[in-house]
């Protein structure tokens, strides 16, 4: 019986579709960075699921599948060169500090995956640098540390690819494809990822010509296809629990995430700024949607 | 403690058919005879309201000119009792419609159906002043006021009722019952969708026994039905017995799909969160008043949360709160009036006394 024009999904079904949408990105990552990516992701998922089961003393709670998605996102954020315990620490703290202390799924203020990732990013910064022997430093590191290079020099740097960062542009493309799959299924509201992408592209446009003379902050295309842009825009910023559901708050939220990430990338300490941009935006969420405030 | 009577009611398991009444030739009979028969056969609104049909017809009769609408829009998710009825007994439904139209001497009759195939069949059976329309089974189309507007363009104002404007909307199953009543069969059974299968069930059957398993049920469709009360029996307006999925509900993930699904733009998610505080909230009353229990939010929820239960609960708490406030206000007014009276009495007795004193001084 056609009652609403919206396809019917169950919460568990949503999580299954998110995992399916992440698979192309995971495959491309493994293609460029080596099969160890799979290992990191599996360890992350395992740690997240185990922590949730122990923390809630319940296996029933796992059926919503959110722990699997959290673990998978952490595994995709963390470079595959890390020591085996880093994803375990990240996932365990994501589930405990990011979710369980607030009262479980649906009650958390911050995106659990980003809580765990930010924690290991601050605690073990040297572990989190991409050192694959494949790329050396990533394009975002080059951008930050070799500021004096002119635009043409920058583009010819070996860490750069066709439009974005070498290898990372293909991973971003894969995440874009997966993200569009979720948008087409209407699991993800289209406005949210679009505002995140615009949020990073618009400040880039402002700073791009400015940097052309002496040094560059990178083109819009570069920023859209470098680091974790697409993964964040389609999979992390769209977490229903920690993102707004009304149209205008979605635009503000997405734009905030994108632009803060850009400024951290170009002027901050960290190579990629999405983790902190998301956490900052999460903290502002009750201001954006005051009616959703009553969360314990 | 008052003495409690310890009465146990048990079925004697004897099934008797209701006394059949003599058949009436409705084409010859007068409206009063027909109306009396409909009342006698205890026909009630079977679309959900359960309002006595004879009373509804006579209310409408007082406000001519009259229009009759047969409501065959089935919006309850997973329910096809009306569909099955129209497939098997379309002729009887149309007879019922003509009987009601004759009682009212209605100008025009409309049939609204949400099943395309039945619409095609119905088109071949219509008289001059009858129209059949296919309408999508959306929640808006199924509601009485919205249906009148869709078919005739007439807008029933919020402070009026369809009957006062001369419009009579009856569910197709009610019309079938009307036709049966005129033939002499009182309303004793109806089509009920039990877990995807539609069959005739006697009115008065205990709802717990219909499904035949121990799964938790809802009386009505899953989205708009309620949890069964103790010893509840099937009534004429219940069109389904469904399995209650909400007992396995997952936490709310704040996706906002309930807000998007609501045809009346109610902020369902916010109301759900307010309802979770277990307190009345009169600021939310405006939004609650707009809700017509369609169940679109329940269908949309990916976590199987029965949002309508929460909204009804909040509405119930608000009703109690408003009752309390109005009583408190009345008590306050009574106390104020009493004080006022005392004060004015005191003043008047003061003036009386000083008057007396003055009189006394005068005498001295």
XYZ file of C-alpha atoms in Angstrom:
660
model
C 0.000 0.000 0.000
C 1.532 3.247 -1.119
C 0.967 5.518 1.807
C 3.936 7.839 1.702
C 6.206 8.517 -1.235
C 9.236 7.858 0.953
C 10.808 4.392 0.737
C 10.531 2.537 3.981
C 13.769 1.798 5.802
C 14.497 0.270 9.137
C 17.310 1.690 11.252
C 19.282 -1.528 10.813
C 18.632 -1.353 7.063
C 20.009 2.184 6.959
C 23.238 1.010 8.579
C 23.504 -1.867 6.069
C 23.131 0.595 3.171
C 25.772 2.886 4.701
C 28.196 -0.047 4.906
C 27.428 -0.952 1.269
C 28.011 2.669 0.227
C 31.382 2.697 2.000
C 32.606 -0.429 0.163
C 33.802 1.283 -3.076
C 35.839 3.747 -1.031
C 37.258 0.918 1.010
C 38.191 -0.983 -2.142
C 39.947 1.975 -3.767
C 41.799 2.727 -0.508
C 43.039 -0.847 -0.388
C 44.059 -0.631 -4.079
C 46.314 2.377 -3.452
C 47.410 1.952 0.155
C 47.704 -1.835 0.336
C 45.555 -4.616 1.768
C 46.449 -3.561 5.293
C 43.543 -1.134 5.001
C 41.164 -4.086 5.298
C 42.957 -5.206 8.453
C 42.693 -1.756 10.060
C 38.992 -1.537 9.218
C 38.288 -5.036 10.541
C 40.188 -4.347 13.766
C 38.275 -1.079 14.210
C 34.890 -2.740 13.654
C 35.760 -5.592 15.967
C 36.917 -3.207 18.701
C 33.811 -1.022 18.351
C 31.382 -3.936 18.450
C 33.157 -5.587 21.389
C 33.250 -2.335 23.345
C 29.545 -1.747 22.795
C 28.677 -5.294 23.844
C 30.828 -5.062 26.985
C 29.781 -1.504 27.809
C 26.063 -2.253 27.630
C 26.389 -5.883 28.781
C 24.062 -6.761 25.951
C 24.353 -8.391 22.564
C 20.803 -7.317 21.654
C 21.920 -3.695 21.426
C 24.226 -4.530 18.509
C 21.316 -5.254 16.171
C 20.985 -1.556 15.205
C 24.382 -1.869 13.448
C 25.592 1.565 14.454
C 28.729 0.199 16.139
C 29.755 -1.444 12.853
C 29.407 1.854 10.979
C 31.338 3.755 13.667
C 34.159 1.215 13.569
C 34.230 1.224 9.758
C 34.446 5.049 9.584
C 37.309 5.079 12.106
C 39.129 2.388 10.144
C 38.788 4.468 6.961
C 40.043 7.651 8.659
C 43.126 6.092 10.197
C 46.121 5.537 7.888
C 46.993 1.896 7.389
C 50.571 2.383 8.579
C 49.547 2.671 12.236
C 50.330 0.243 15.020
C 47.566 -2.314 15.617
C 46.480 -0.800 18.950
C 45.658 2.639 17.524
C 42.361 1.621 15.869
C 41.471 -0.355 19.006
C 41.995 2.719 21.220
C 40.129 4.927 18.746
C 37.105 2.613 18.419
C 36.885 1.808 22.123
C 36.977 5.474 23.099
C 34.558 6.356 20.290
C 31.952 3.954 21.632
C 32.498 4.739 25.322
C 33.269 8.477 25.360
C 31.392 9.282 22.188
C 28.214 7.269 22.719
C 27.726 5.252 25.878
C 28.453 8.058 28.366
C 25.614 10.038 26.786
C 23.166 7.153 27.126
C 23.600 5.167 23.921
C 22.463 5.504 20.313
C 20.433 8.602 19.571
C 21.404 10.487 22.709
C 25.008 11.373 21.856
C 25.871 14.997 21.229
C 29.106 14.333 19.300
C 29.736 12.066 16.336
C 31.224 8.948 18.008
C 33.598 8.126 15.143
C 35.057 11.635 15.192
C 35.421 11.581 18.995
C 37.551 8.437 18.731
C 39.527 9.694 15.736
C 40.185 13.116 17.296
C 41.350 11.459 20.503
C 44.054 9.390 18.808
C 44.870 12.354 16.542
C 45.739 14.435 19.602
C 47.230 11.628 21.693
C 49.386 9.922 19.036
C 49.985 12.472 16.268
C 53.037 10.660 14.890
C 51.044 7.431 14.433
C 48.438 9.217 12.364
C 50.753 10.572 9.656
C 50.488 8.825 6.299
C 53.889 7.157 5.857
C 53.324 4.524 3.255
C 56.447 4.772 1.240
C 53.943 5.144 -1.553
C 53.253 8.823 -1.311
C 55.729 10.069 1.229
C 53.998 13.108 2.537
C 50.428 13.680 1.412
C 49.434 16.650 -0.668
C 47.797 18.318 2.316
C 51.105 18.162 4.236
C 52.916 19.627 1.254
C 50.386 22.399 1.061
C 50.850 23.248 4.704
C 54.612 22.979 5.081
C 55.881 24.255 1.734
C 53.943 27.437 1.676
C 56.492 29.395 -0.307
C 56.035 27.328 -3.437
C 54.122 28.953 -6.213
C 51.047 27.398 -7.672
C 52.771 25.899 -10.676
C 55.456 24.319 -8.510
C 52.808 22.956 -6.211
C 50.862 21.333 -9.014
C 53.957 19.613 -10.305
C 54.806 18.200 -6.884
C 54.753 14.371 -6.851
C 52.144 14.321 -4.071
C 49.586 15.918 -6.392
C 47.362 14.040 -8.741
C 45.165 15.090 -11.642
C 42.957 17.524 -9.736
C 43.384 16.646 -6.076
C 45.863 14.769 -3.969
C 47.548 11.780 -5.578
C 45.645 8.512 -4.884
C 43.359 10.383 -2.497
C 41.425 11.900 -5.384
C 40.362 8.426 -6.501
C 39.398 7.475 -2.963
C 37.359 10.677 -2.743
C 35.692 9.837 -6.049
C 34.775 6.395 -4.721
C 33.293 7.899 -1.564
C 31.406 10.390 -3.744
C 29.893 7.499 -5.695
C 28.920 5.716 -2.484
C 27.521 8.942 -1.064
C 25.405 9.587 -4.163
C 24.003 6.050 -3.731
C 22.790 7.039 -0.260
C 21.396 10.347 -1.556
C 19.498 8.547 -4.332
C 18.021 6.146 -1.786
C 17.061 9.268 0.175
C 18.745 7.870 3.279
C 20.949 10.964 3.305
C 19.397 14.424 2.789
C 21.048 15.949 -0.295
C 21.320 19.390 1.240
C 23.757 18.395 3.970
C 26.637 17.014 1.862
C 26.112 19.786 -0.695
C 26.513 22.461 1.970
C 29.638 20.791 3.317
C 31.157 20.730 -0.175
C 30.179 24.338 -0.802
C 31.488 25.222 2.647
C 34.936 24.075 1.640
C 34.789 25.255 -1.984
C 33.662 28.840 -1.351
C 36.500 29.908 1.013
C 38.900 28.128 -1.354
C 37.662 30.339 -4.191
C 38.311 33.400 -2.038
C 41.840 32.392 -1.081
C 42.836 30.761 -4.384
C 43.591 33.898 -6.461
C 45.100 35.531 -3.419
C 47.697 32.785 -3.166
C 48.512 32.688 -6.845
C 51.312 35.277 -6.686
C 53.588 33.863 -4.024
C 52.052 30.742 -2.584
C 48.796 28.877 -2.967
C 46.175 27.433 -0.688
C 45.065 25.061 -3.401
C 42.195 25.156 -5.865
C 38.568 24.278 -5.076
C 38.927 21.034 -7.038
C 42.021 20.165 -5.020
C 40.254 20.638 -1.704
C 37.181 18.738 -2.825
C 39.304 15.766 -3.848
C 41.924 15.731 -1.081
C 42.021 14.283 2.401
C 38.697 13.150 3.779
C 36.391 15.669 2.063
C 33.924 13.272 0.445
C 33.994 10.777 3.316
C 33.103 13.588 5.710
C 30.534 15.278 3.495
C 28.530 12.129 2.729
C 29.127 9.788 5.656
C 30.222 11.707 8.747
C 28.445 15.066 8.526
C 25.216 13.225 7.641
C 25.020 11.122 10.800
C 21.323 11.656 11.634
C 21.899 11.765 15.374
C 24.413 14.604 15.349
C 23.195 16.623 12.370
C 20.151 18.872 11.997
C 17.049 17.674 10.137
C 15.505 21.034 9.161
C 16.610 22.698 5.910
C 18.151 25.986 7.096
C 20.067 24.458 10.028
C 21.390 21.855 7.571
C 22.803 24.578 5.329
C 24.423 26.410 8.250
C 25.770 23.200 9.747
C 27.246 21.956 6.468
C 28.779 25.293 5.559
C 30.300 25.566 9.032
C 31.856 22.091 8.806
C 33.310 22.743 5.337
C 34.758 26.164 6.018
C 36.217 25.305 9.432
C 37.866 22.278 7.843
C 39.365 24.533 5.154
C 40.825 26.968 7.685
C 42.303 24.157 9.772
C 43.800 22.655 6.613
C 45.449 25.917 5.533
C 46.201 27.706 8.807
C 45.920 25.078 11.555
C 48.299 22.513 13.005
C 46.697 19.408 11.548
C 46.891 18.307 7.958
C 43.148 17.658 7.682
C 40.631 19.498 9.804
C 37.375 17.606 9.322
C 37.415 15.766 12.660
C 37.600 18.993 14.622
C 35.215 20.814 12.285
C 32.601 18.109 12.867
C 33.060 18.133 16.638
C 32.796 21.940 16.729
C 29.658 21.904 14.614
C 28.193 19.151 16.846
C 28.702 21.413 19.852
C 26.716 24.144 18.079
C 23.859 21.807 17.121
C 21.600 22.619 20.108
C 21.827 26.279 19.055
C 20.827 25.411 15.492
C 17.896 23.227 16.488
C 16.783 24.329 19.938
C 13.667 22.147 19.823
C 15.857 19.076 19.789
C 17.563 20.164 23.008
C 15.994 17.719 25.470
C 18.609 15.042 25.234
C 19.852 13.636 28.523
C -13.342 -0.171 50.902
C -16.588 -0.860 49.091
C -17.496 -4.463 48.566
C -16.238 -5.711 45.266
C -18.462 -8.009 43.339
C -16.495 -10.992 42.194
C -18.088 -11.616 38.859
C -16.478 -13.691 36.194
C -17.902 -13.467 32.729
C -17.350 -16.511 30.581
C -18.672 -17.406 27.168
C -21.200 -20.196 26.983
C -19.729 -20.938 23.522
C -23.206 -20.997 22.013
C -23.332 -19.046 18.765
C -26.767 -17.832 17.737
C -27.559 -15.834 14.662
C -29.237 -12.505 15.238
C -32.954 -12.370 14.635
C -33.385 -11.574 11.003
C -35.811 -8.778 10.186
C -38.322 -8.704 7.351
C -36.867 -7.490 4.079
C -37.874 -4.024 2.847
C -38.352 -2.978 -0.765
C -36.326 0.215 -0.513
C -37.511 1.655 -3.823
C -41.059 1.833 -2.491
C -40.408 2.525 1.188
C -40.528 5.986 2.751
C -37.324 7.596 4.128
C -38.602 7.280 7.716
C -39.083 3.524 7.396
C -35.585 3.115 5.922
C -34.005 5.275 8.608
C -35.794 3.376 11.346
C -34.534 0.081 9.940
C -30.932 1.349 9.805
C -31.224 2.339 13.478
C -32.846 -0.964 14.354
C -30.077 -2.972 12.681
C -27.554 -0.978 14.733
C -25.476 0.118 11.763
C -22.556 2.303 12.876
C -19.742 4.082 11.042
C -17.246 1.368 10.125
C -14.455 3.635 8.922
C -13.186 4.293 12.421
C -15.617 6.608 14.176
C -18.290 4.106 15.187
C -20.946 6.843 15.133
C -24.544 5.558 14.728
C -25.284 5.871 11.021
C -29.010 6.591 11.382
C -28.192 9.564 13.608
C -25.579 10.825 11.150
C -28.034 10.591 8.259
C -30.824 12.412 10.129
C -28.358 15.138 11.212
C -27.404 15.685 7.588
C -31.067 15.569 6.551
C -31.731 18.751 8.534
C -29.291 20.714 6.377
C -30.325 20.387 2.711
C -29.224 20.348 -0.077
C -27.450 17.026 0.523
C -24.506 15.266 -1.086
C -23.498 11.679 -0.281
C -19.923 10.419 -0.546
C -18.907 6.764 -0.324
C -15.419 6.658 1.178
C -13.445 3.791 -0.302
C -10.037 5.385 0.266
C -8.053 2.875 2.240
C -5.090 4.608 3.856
C -4.237 2.288 6.698
C -0.931 0.621 5.775
C -1.239 -3.104 5.148
C -5.047 -3.149 5.397
C -7.239 -4.213 2.473
C -10.631 -4.863 4.062
C -12.300 -2.169 1.921
C -10.542 -3.447 -1.205
C -11.796 -6.992 -0.656
C -15.295 -5.702 0.103
C -15.399 -3.658 -3.119
C -14.136 -6.592 -5.156
C -16.787 -8.969 -3.807
C -19.768 -6.743 -2.998
C -19.535 -3.611 -5.146
C -23.222 -3.921 -6.112
C -24.350 -4.041 -2.489
C -22.208 -1.017 -1.667
C -23.798 0.937 -4.526
C -27.257 -0.195 -3.347
C -26.421 1.117 0.130
C -25.326 4.393 -1.432
C -28.616 4.662 -3.368
C -30.662 3.891 -0.246
C -28.907 6.669 1.676
C -29.252 9.026 -1.318
C -32.972 8.232 -1.448
C -33.434 8.957 2.273
C -31.715 12.320 1.848
C -33.092 12.966 -1.664
C -29.466 13.836 -2.373
C -28.523 15.972 -5.371
C -25.436 13.992 -6.204
C -23.548 10.920 -4.974
C -19.809 10.371 -5.158
C -17.778 7.203 -4.849
C -14.097 7.638 -4.015
C -12.018 4.499 -4.405
C -8.271 3.957 -4.062
C -8.140 0.750 -6.118
C -7.900 1.381 -9.838
C -9.437 -1.893 -10.992
C -12.561 -1.467 -8.857
C -12.991 2.052 -10.225
C -13.203 0.651 -13.758
C -15.810 -1.911 -12.701
C -17.812 0.723 -10.824
C -17.919 3.038 -13.835
C -20.139 0.577 -15.693
C -22.678 0.380 -12.880
C -23.392 4.046 -12.215
C -26.641 6.000 -12.562
C -26.948 9.577 -13.819
C -26.262 11.546 -10.682
C -23.437 9.316 -9.481
C -19.714 9.896 -9.983
C -16.817 7.583 -9.265
C -13.318 8.980 -8.745
C -9.974 7.298 -8.288
C -7.922 8.959 -5.559
C -4.479 7.963 -4.345
C -4.484 6.323 -0.926
C -2.730 9.189 0.818
C -3.552 10.224 4.336
C -5.054 13.507 3.163
C -7.494 11.862 0.769
C -8.857 9.481 3.393
C -9.894 12.162 5.868
C -13.532 13.313 5.770
C -13.012 17.064 5.296
C -10.190 16.679 2.812
C -12.216 14.152 0.812
C -15.194 16.546 0.564
C -12.870 19.258 -0.691
C -11.242 16.959 -3.252
C -14.557 15.739 -4.696
C -16.801 18.789 -4.537
C -14.498 21.734 -3.915
C -16.490 22.656 -0.831
C -14.389 23.620 2.226
C -15.882 22.649 5.568
C -14.812 25.341 8.029
C -12.999 24.264 11.179
C -15.851 25.346 13.445
C -18.451 23.471 11.371
C -19.117 19.804 10.670
C -19.701 18.112 7.295
C -23.254 17.202 8.369
C -24.090 20.868 9.094
C -23.029 21.753 5.549
C -25.197 18.989 4.102
C -22.367 16.579 3.240
C -22.541 12.948 4.312
C -19.407 10.817 4.084
C -19.893 7.131 4.792
C -17.359 4.339 4.630
C -18.053 1.723 1.941
C -18.368 -0.980 4.575
C -21.034 1.108 6.334
C -22.960 1.376 3.055
C -22.706 -2.386 2.628
C -24.131 -2.782 6.153
C -26.944 -0.367 5.236
C -27.885 -2.480 2.195
C -27.790 -5.637 4.322
C -29.956 -4.003 7.000
C -32.638 -3.119 4.472
C -32.577 -6.718 3.282
C -33.159 -7.766 6.864
C -29.719 -8.680 8.178
C -28.500 -6.703 11.208
C -24.812 -5.750 11.512
C -23.142 -8.772 13.095
C -19.887 -9.274 11.225
C -17.362 -7.358 9.193
C -14.271 -7.853 7.021
C -11.082 -7.617 9.042
C -7.494 -7.777 7.780
C -5.747 -10.120 10.152
C -2.023 -10.027 9.493
C -2.307 -9.602 5.664
C -5.272 -11.932 5.285
C -8.784 -10.458 5.091
C -11.750 -12.442 6.334
C -15.226 -12.087 7.879
C -15.159 -11.965 11.659
C -18.113 -11.735 14.046
C -18.376 -8.468 15.922
C -17.847 -9.195 19.609
C -15.076 -11.754 19.141
C -12.346 -11.199 21.776
C -9.504 -9.466 19.893
C -6.875 -11.599 21.637
C -8.253 -14.729 19.998
C -8.434 -13.469 16.411
C -4.759 -13.750 15.474
C -4.404 -17.199 17.027
C -0.852 -16.649 18.285
C 0.727 -14.993 21.296
C 2.388 -12.156 19.348
C 1.671 -8.683 20.717
C -1.122 -7.111 18.636
C -2.625 -3.762 17.841
C -6.351 -3.328 17.354
C -6.569 -1.573 13.994
C -3.718 -1.229 11.530
C -0.168 -1.157 12.855
C 0.214 2.602 12.460
C -3.026 3.907 13.929
C -4.241 1.038 16.075
C -4.017 0.827 19.819
C -2.774 -1.860 22.169
C -5.700 -4.090 23.211
C -7.303 -3.471 26.566
C -8.134 -6.305 28.921
C -11.016 -8.395 27.516
C -11.432 -6.061 24.533
C -13.747 -7.371 21.853
C -13.962 -6.593 18.155
C -16.170 -3.592 17.417
C -17.685 -2.604 14.083
C -15.156 0.154 13.326
C -12.021 -2.008 13.658
C -10.759 -2.947 10.193
C -7.617 -4.847 11.141
C -5.755 -6.799 13.762
C -2.009 -6.319 13.273
C 1.199 -7.484 14.865
C 2.752 -4.758 17.042
C 6.264 -4.065 15.776
C 6.856 -1.246 18.226
C 7.614 -3.608 21.100
C 10.986 -4.122 19.426
C 11.587 -0.418 18.809
C 15.149 0.870 18.503
C 16.269 4.228 19.906
C 15.329 7.441 18.062
C 18.189 8.495 15.805
C 16.772 11.986 15.160
C 16.582 11.464 11.396
C 13.527 13.761 11.152
C 11.664 11.450 8.738
C 8.524 11.629 10.887
C 8.503 15.425 10.445
C 8.857 15.005 6.666
C 6.109 12.371 6.512
C 3.496 14.339 8.485
C 0.799 15.663 6.095
C -0.089 18.419 8.545
C 3.454 19.709 9.234
C 3.464 18.747 12.885
C 6.974 18.692 14.461
C 6.530 15.050 15.441
C 10.097 14.470 16.595
C 10.016 17.441 18.990
C 6.671 16.294 20.391
C 8.100 12.795 20.837
C 11.013 14.231 22.817
C 8.621 16.393 24.875
C 6.398 13.375 25.540
C 9.448 11.543 26.859
C 9.668 14.049 29.713
C 6.452 12.560 31.150
C 4.996 15.969 31.903
C 2.177 17.961 30.323
C 3.246 20.644 27.862
C 0.525 23.101 26.968
C 2.802 24.953 24.533
C 2.596 21.880 22.303
C -1.204 21.818 22.318
C -1.545 23.731 19.032
C 0.491 21.134 17.188
C -1.328 18.275 18.933
C -4.698 19.704 17.896
C -3.660 19.526 14.250
C -2.914 15.780 14.476
C -5.685 13.550 13.092
C -4.068 10.240 14.049
C -3.250 9.245 10.460
C -0.119 7.310 11.421
C 2.170 8.585 8.652
C 4.899 9.241 11.221
C 4.677 5.683 12.513
C 5.065 4.320 8.988
C 8.076 6.553 8.333
C 9.988 5.803 11.544
C 13.005 3.593 10.746
C 13.342 2.610 14.396
C 9.711 1.344 14.636
C 8.896 3.819 17.383
C 5.122 4.157 17.712
C 5.145 7.973 17.650
C 1.350 8.154 17.690
C 1.306 6.443 21.092
C 3.562 9.192 22.425
C 1.466 11.954 20.871
C -1.743 10.456 22.263
C -0.110 10.105 25.673
C 0.999 13.753 25.611
C -2.488 14.820 24.532
C -3.990 12.826 27.399
C -1.627 14.439 29.942
C -2.447 17.875 28.516
C -6.179 17.173 28.869
C -5.686 16.315 32.542
C -3.549 19.419 33.034
C -6.120 21.703 31.388
C -8.845 20.181 33.546
C -6.712 20.830 36.643
C -6.015 24.423 35.607
C -9.665 25.168 34.895
C -10.688 23.728 38.280
C -7.976 25.737 40.023
C -9.126 28.894 38.228
C -12.723 28.281 39.230
C -11.698 27.717 42.857
C -9.621 30.901 42.760
C -12.620 32.839 41.395
C -14.845 31.449 44.147
C -12.334 32.429 46.847
C -11.971 35.913 45.370
C -15.745 36.367 45.216
C -16.081 35.252 48.822
C -13.416 37.718 50.004
C -15.042 40.488 48.032
C -18.385 39.700 49.609
C -16.891 39.627 53.114
C -15.149 42.909 52.554
C -18.284 44.615 51.249
C -20.272 43.148 54.158
C -17.664 44.462 56.598
C -17.778 47.914 55.002
C -21.558 48.010 55.076
C -21.626 46.912 58.722
C -19.021 49.621 59.485
C -21.119 52.290 57.848
C -24.208 50.994 59.638
C -22.424 51.216 62.975
C -21.108 54.764 62.390
C -24.596 55.740 61.267
C -25.997 54.381 64.514
C -23.330 56.239 66.509
C -24.175 59.461 64.759
C -27.848 58.924 65.520
C -26.989 58.325 69.168
C -24.863 61.527 69.292
C -27.715 63.407 67.787
C -30.006 62.278 70.536
C -27.573 63.252 73.241
